[in-house]
Tab-separated table of C-alpha atoms in Angstrom:
chain	number	residue	atom	x	y	z
G	28	MET	CA	23.442	-21.424	136.299
G	29	LYS	CA	22.925	-20.843	139.911
G	30	PHE	CA	21.954	-17.417	140.797
G	31	MET	CA	23.188	-15.446	143.679
G	32	THR	CA	20.623	-14.250	146.350
G	33	ILE	CA	20.435	-10.440	147.739
G	34	LEU	CA	18.467	-10.566	150.841
G	35	ILE	CA	16.119	-7.525	151.017
G	36	VAL	CA	14.084	-7.359	154.378
G	37	LEU	CA	11.080	-5.322	153.311
G	38	PHE	CA	8.646	-4.714	156.051
G	39	SER	CA	6.935	-2.168	153.815
G	40	GLY	CA	7.091	-4.699	151.211
G	41	VAL	CA	8.711	-2.384	148.939
G	42	GLY	CA	11.623	-3.094	146.476
G	43	VAL	CA	13.849	-1.630	144.010
G	44	VAL	CA	16.973	-3.329	142.060
G	45	SER	CA	19.682	-1.759	140.267
G	46	ALA	CA	20.951	-2.522	136.646
G	47	ALA	CA	23.888	-4.081	138.407
G	48	ASP	CA	21.760	-6.549	139.965
G	49	SER	CA	20.216	-7.872	136.801
G	50	GLU	CA	20.955	-11.399	137.394
G	51	LEU	CA	20.181	-11.558	141.340
G	52	GLU	CA	17.309	-13.722	142.807
G	53	ILE	CA	15.724	-11.144	144.987
G	54	VAL	CA	14.340	-12.136	148.815
G	55	VAL	CA	11.360	-10.651	150.003
G	56	THR	CA	10.158	-10.821	153.404
G	57	GLY	CA	7.437	-9.125	155.501
G	58	SER	CA	3.638	-8.714	155.072
G	59	ARG	CA	1.535	-8.249	151.917
G	60	ILE	CA	0.862	-4.616	151.255
G	61	THR	CA	-2.353	-3.034	152.310
G	62	ASP	CA	-2.162	0.342	150.117
G	63	TYR	CA	-2.498	0.026	146.606
G	64	ASP	CA	-2.017	3.742	146.244
G	65	VAL	CA	1.530	3.436	146.145
G	66	MET	CA	1.570	1.775	142.853
G	67	PRO	CA	0.892	2.977	139.113
G	68	ALA	CA	-2.154	1.762	137.124
G	69	VAL	CA	0.015	-0.686	135.260
G	70	THR	CA	1.625	-3.756	136.926
G	71	ILE	CA	2.498	-7.213	136.169
G	72	THR	CA	2.242	-10.229	138.743
G	73	LYS	CA	4.692	-12.879	138.982
G	74	SER	CA	4.850	-16.095	141.050
G	75	ALA	CA	7.784	-16.538	143.598
G	76	ASP	CA	10.712	-18.350	142.100
G	77	PHE	CA	11.334	-19.826	145.682
G	78	LEU	CA	9.678	-19.904	149.203
G	79	VAL	CA	12.519	-19.115	151.634
G	80	GLN	CA	12.692	-19.547	155.647
G	81	GLU	CA	15.624	-17.821	157.477
G	82	ILE	CA	16.959	-20.270	160.376
G	83	THR	CA	19.765	-19.953	162.774
G	84	LEU	CA	21.696	-22.868	164.175
G	85	VAL	CA	22.721	-22.213	168.117
G	86	ASN	CA	25.206	-24.039	169.901
G	87	ASP	CA	26.260	-23.738	173.644
G	88	SER	CA	28.961	-26.604	174.227
G	89	ARG	CA	31.710	-25.678	176.411
G	90	SER	CA	34.724	-25.911	173.960
G	91	PRO	CA	34.876	-23.278	171.033
G	92	LYS	CA	36.218	-26.252	168.797
G	93	LEU	CA	33.450	-28.529	169.644
G	94	ARG	CA	30.451	-25.957	169.121
G	95	LYS	CA	31.829	-25.672	165.477
G	96	SER	CA	32.316	-29.231	165.094
G	97	GLU	CA	28.374	-29.853	166.081
G	98	ILE	CA	27.053	-26.582	164.108
G	99	MET	CA	29.148	-27.887	160.899
G	100	SER	CA	28.070	-31.359	161.338
G	101	SER	CA	24.439	-30.251	161.484
G	102	ILE	CA	24.873	-28.323	158.523
G	103	ASN	CA	26.230	-30.952	156.955
G	104	ASN	CA	23.340	-33.194	157.793
G	105	LEU	CA	20.831	-30.498	156.306
G	106	VAL	CA	22.615	-30.437	153.142
G	107	ALA	CA	22.488	-34.168	152.824
G	108	SER	CA	18.786	-34.201	153.405
G	109	ALA	CA	18.243	-31.260	151.177
G	110	LYS	CA	19.865	-33.295	148.292
G	111	LYS	CA	17.772	-36.052	148.654
G	112	LEU	CA	14.763	-33.798	148.069
G	113	ASN	CA	13.757	-32.047	144.987
G	114	GLY	CA	13.721	-28.550	144.870
G	115	ILE	CA	15.177	-27.762	148.575
G	116	GLU	CA	18.293	-25.676	148.708
G	117	ILE	CA	20.552	-24.839	151.798
G	118	SER	CA	22.088	-20.861	151.536
G	119	TYR	CA	24.044	-18.688	153.619
G	120	GLY	CA	25.732	-15.373	153.534
G	121	GLU	CA	25.125	-11.524	154.579
G	122	GLY	CA	23.342	-9.991	151.979
G	123	PHE	CA	24.239	-11.945	148.895
G	124	LEU	CA	23.550	-15.573	149.449
G	125	SER	CA	25.363	-18.581	147.937
G	126	PRO	CA	24.489	-22.460	148.267
G	127	VAL	CA	26.335	-23.820	151.694
G	128	ASN	CA	29.938	-25.203	150.726
G	129	LEU	CA	31.279	-26.807	153.884
G	130	ASN	CA	34.829	-26.365	152.444
G	131	ASP	CA	34.316	-22.783	152.021
G	132	ASP	CA	35.943	-20.552	155.150
G	133	SER	CA	33.277	-18.033	154.666
G	134	ILE	CA	30.783	-19.749	156.967
G	135	GLN	CA	31.879	-17.923	160.088
G	136	LEU	CA	30.143	-18.754	163.480
G	137	ILE	CA	29.008	-15.773	165.444
G	138	GLN	CA	29.630	-15.376	169.127
G	139	SER	CA	26.145	-14.752	170.841
G	140	ARG	CA	26.315	-11.435	172.835
G	141	ASN	CA	23.443	-12.674	175.338
G	142	ARG	CA	24.687	-16.110	176.073
G	143	VAL	CA	28.004	-17.184	177.235
G	144	ASP	CA	29.936	-20.018	175.635
G	145	THR	CA	27.334	-19.934	172.650
G	146	ASN	CA	27.801	-19.446	169.003
G	147	TYR	CA	25.452	-19.455	165.966
G	148	VAL	CA	24.947	-19.164	162.283
G	149	GLU	CA	22.354	-17.787	160.221
G	150	LEU	CA	21.220	-19.860	157.208
G	151	PHE	CA	18.436	-19.808	154.482
G	152	VAL	CA	16.379	-22.905	153.691
G	153	LYS	CA	14.525	-22.316	150.383
G	154	VAL	CA	12.144	-24.338	148.050
G	155	ALA	CA	11.575	-24.159	144.366
G	156	PHE	CA	7.969	-22.656	143.933
G	157	ASP	CA	5.483	-25.247	142.213
G	158	LYS	CA	2.749	-23.418	140.501
G	159	THR	CA	0.841	-26.327	140.418
G	160	ARG	CA	0.440	-27.022	144.155
G	161	SER	CA	-1.081	-24.734	146.741
G	162	ALA	CA	1.483	-22.142	148.533
G	163	LYS	CA	0.318	-23.658	151.818
G	164	GLU	CA	1.190	-27.293	151.008
G	165	GLN	CA	4.795	-26.292	150.312
G	166	ILE	CA	5.098	-23.785	153.082
G	167	ALA	CA	4.115	-26.795	155.252
G	168	GLY	CA	6.545	-29.058	153.434
G	169	LEU	CA	9.490	-26.571	154.016
G	170	ARG	CA	8.703	-26.261	157.616
G	171	ASN	CA	8.368	-30.089	158.084
G	172	PHE	CA	11.923	-30.287	156.384
G	173	ILE	CA	13.304	-27.958	158.983
G	174	SER	CA	11.633	-29.643	161.848
G	175	LYS	CA	12.985	-32.886	160.830
G	176	ALA	CA	16.634	-31.353	160.866
G	177	LYS	CA	19.158	-34.147	162.209
G	178	LEU	CA	21.015	-31.675	164.709
G	179	VAL	CA	24.068	-32.769	166.479
G	180	SER	CA	24.577	-32.922	170.150
G	181	ARG	CA	23.816	-29.481	171.792
G	182	THR	CA	22.966	-27.758	168.262
G	183	GLU	CA	19.413	-26.233	168.265
G	184	ILE	CA	17.630	-24.814	165.334
G	185	GLU	CA	15.575	-21.461	165.558
G	186	VAL	CA	13.197	-20.266	162.737
G	187	GLN	CA	13.538	-16.620	162.172
G	188	GLY	CA	10.364	-14.736	160.938
G	189	ASP	CA	7.745	-15.819	158.463
G	190	ILE	CA	8.356	-17.207	155.207
G	191	GLY	CA	9.694	-14.953	152.617
G	192	LEU	CA	9.659	-15.627	148.632
G	193	THR	CA	12.281	-14.719	145.816
G	194	VAL	CA	12.045	-13.711	142.071
G	195	VAL	CA	14.747	-14.225	139.650
G	196	SER	CA	15.787	-10.861	138.087
G	197	PRO	CA	12.944	-8.477	138.200
G	198	GLU	CA	14.998	-6.107	135.505
G	199	GLN	CA	13.839	-9.035	133.013
G	200	TYR	CA	10.502	-7.714	133.114
G	201	ARG	CA	11.268	-4.328	132.261
G	202	TYR	CA	9.862	-4.286	128.721
G	203	ASP	CA	7.183	-6.280	129.334
G	204	ILE	CA	6.138	-3.638	131.981
G	205	LEU	CA	6.780	-0.822	129.151
G	206	LYS	CA	4.734	-2.447	126.455
G	207	LYS	CA	1.842	-3.061	128.594
G	208	ILE	CA	2.014	0.477	129.873
G	209	ASN	CA	2.254	1.802	126.276
G	210	THR	CA	-0.859	-0.158	125.253
G	211	GLU	CA	-2.808	1.481	128.109
G	212	ASN	CA	-2.203	4.557	127.180
G	213	LEU	CA	-2.879	3.869	123.649
G	214	LYS	CA	-6.101	2.979	124.807
G	215	VAL	CA	-6.646	6.210	126.811
G	216	LYS	CA	-5.827	8.230	123.964
G	217	GLY	CA	-8.410	6.301	121.576
G	218	LEU	CA	-11.067	7.023	124.542
G	219	VAL	CA	-10.351	10.869	124.876
G	220	GLY	CA	-9.969	11.525	121.375
G	221	GLY	CA	-7.397	12.902	118.801
G	222	ASN	CA	-7.256	16.421	120.303
G	223	CYS	CA	-5.364	14.871	123.537
G	224	GLU	CA	-1.807	14.358	124.082
G	225	ILE	CA	-0.241	12.090	126.649
G	226	SER	CA	3.074	12.462	127.955
G	227	ILE	CA	4.597	9.935	130.146
G	228	SER	CA	7.549	10.476	132.757
G	229	GLY	CA	9.439	8.139	134.769
G	230	LEU	CA	9.859	5.183	132.534
G	231	GLU	CA	13.731	5.437	133.079
G	232	ASN	CA	12.964	4.279	137.012
G	233	ARG	CA	14.234	0.844	137.999
G	234	VAL	CA	11.596	-1.855	138.052
G	235	MET	CA	10.210	-2.054	141.677
G	236	TRP	CA	8.266	-4.749	143.466
G	237	GLU	CA	5.576	-5.355	146.359
G	238	ARG	CA	4.380	-8.667	147.955
G	239	THR	CA	0.595	-8.673	147.066
G	240	ASP	CA	0.294	-12.480	147.829
G	241	ILE	CA	1.555	-15.305	150.007
G	242	SER	CA	3.316	-16.669	146.968
G	243	ALA	CA	3.429	-13.447	144.519
G	244	LEU	CA	5.034	-10.345	143.610
G	245	THR	CA	3.580	-7.330	141.951
G	246	LEU	CA	6.036	-5.713	139.740
G	247	TYR	CA	5.983	-1.994	138.327
G	248	ILE	CA	8.030	0.966	137.106
G	249	PRO	CA	7.095	3.998	139.104
G	250	TYR	CA	5.508	6.521	136.045
G	251	GLU	CA	3.212	9.448	135.814
G	252	THR	CA	0.920	10.192	132.944
G	253	ASP	CA	-0.039	13.602	132.041
G	254	LEU	CA	-2.959	14.073	129.832
G	255	LYS	CA	-3.326	17.571	127.754
G	256	CYS	CA	-6.753	18.256	125.615
G	257	GLY	CA	-6.594	21.042	123.363
């Protein structure tokens, strides 16, 4: 099954997904967090499903038809090259990403506001993350793929921002997190004694995440624990 992708730019590193997004692949960009105080005590860490890089194809040929033809031919070359490599995919879209389909009229060229007779299109190149290999090695491979793109005529490629990462369906980990919270609180109750009662609030909240490594996310449910001892 191919998952659609929702793009969320998270300069703070924090994200949340609703129940309606239960089968979406979340793209997280931005730096790793530096303040762990925003997370509760119980979390789980998951490796990225994909590493992803946003790119822009730009063309300033005189004729609008020529600009479109050259950009679309360059996209076709990217897709063809990706098919020859295991795990590389080319996606596009605004908010929700889909695999590039050159027969789909939804690939729209955007008129540049800063450059006359110039059009561009924004794409995403992603590679399935292999846990058996180093993230740096895979990032280098992704960037190498982009650098070797076969661009047609006046088409140029611009890399946008840093490497992001994705995780498919964060909500699928809800009950793993809840079980871990329950186990933690049973341990706490055992340590403080039978005269104490523990109440937990916030378990109805959605799963949230923060980027805590170059290739990993920490997922959690924002909850609070209240301990009362008689």
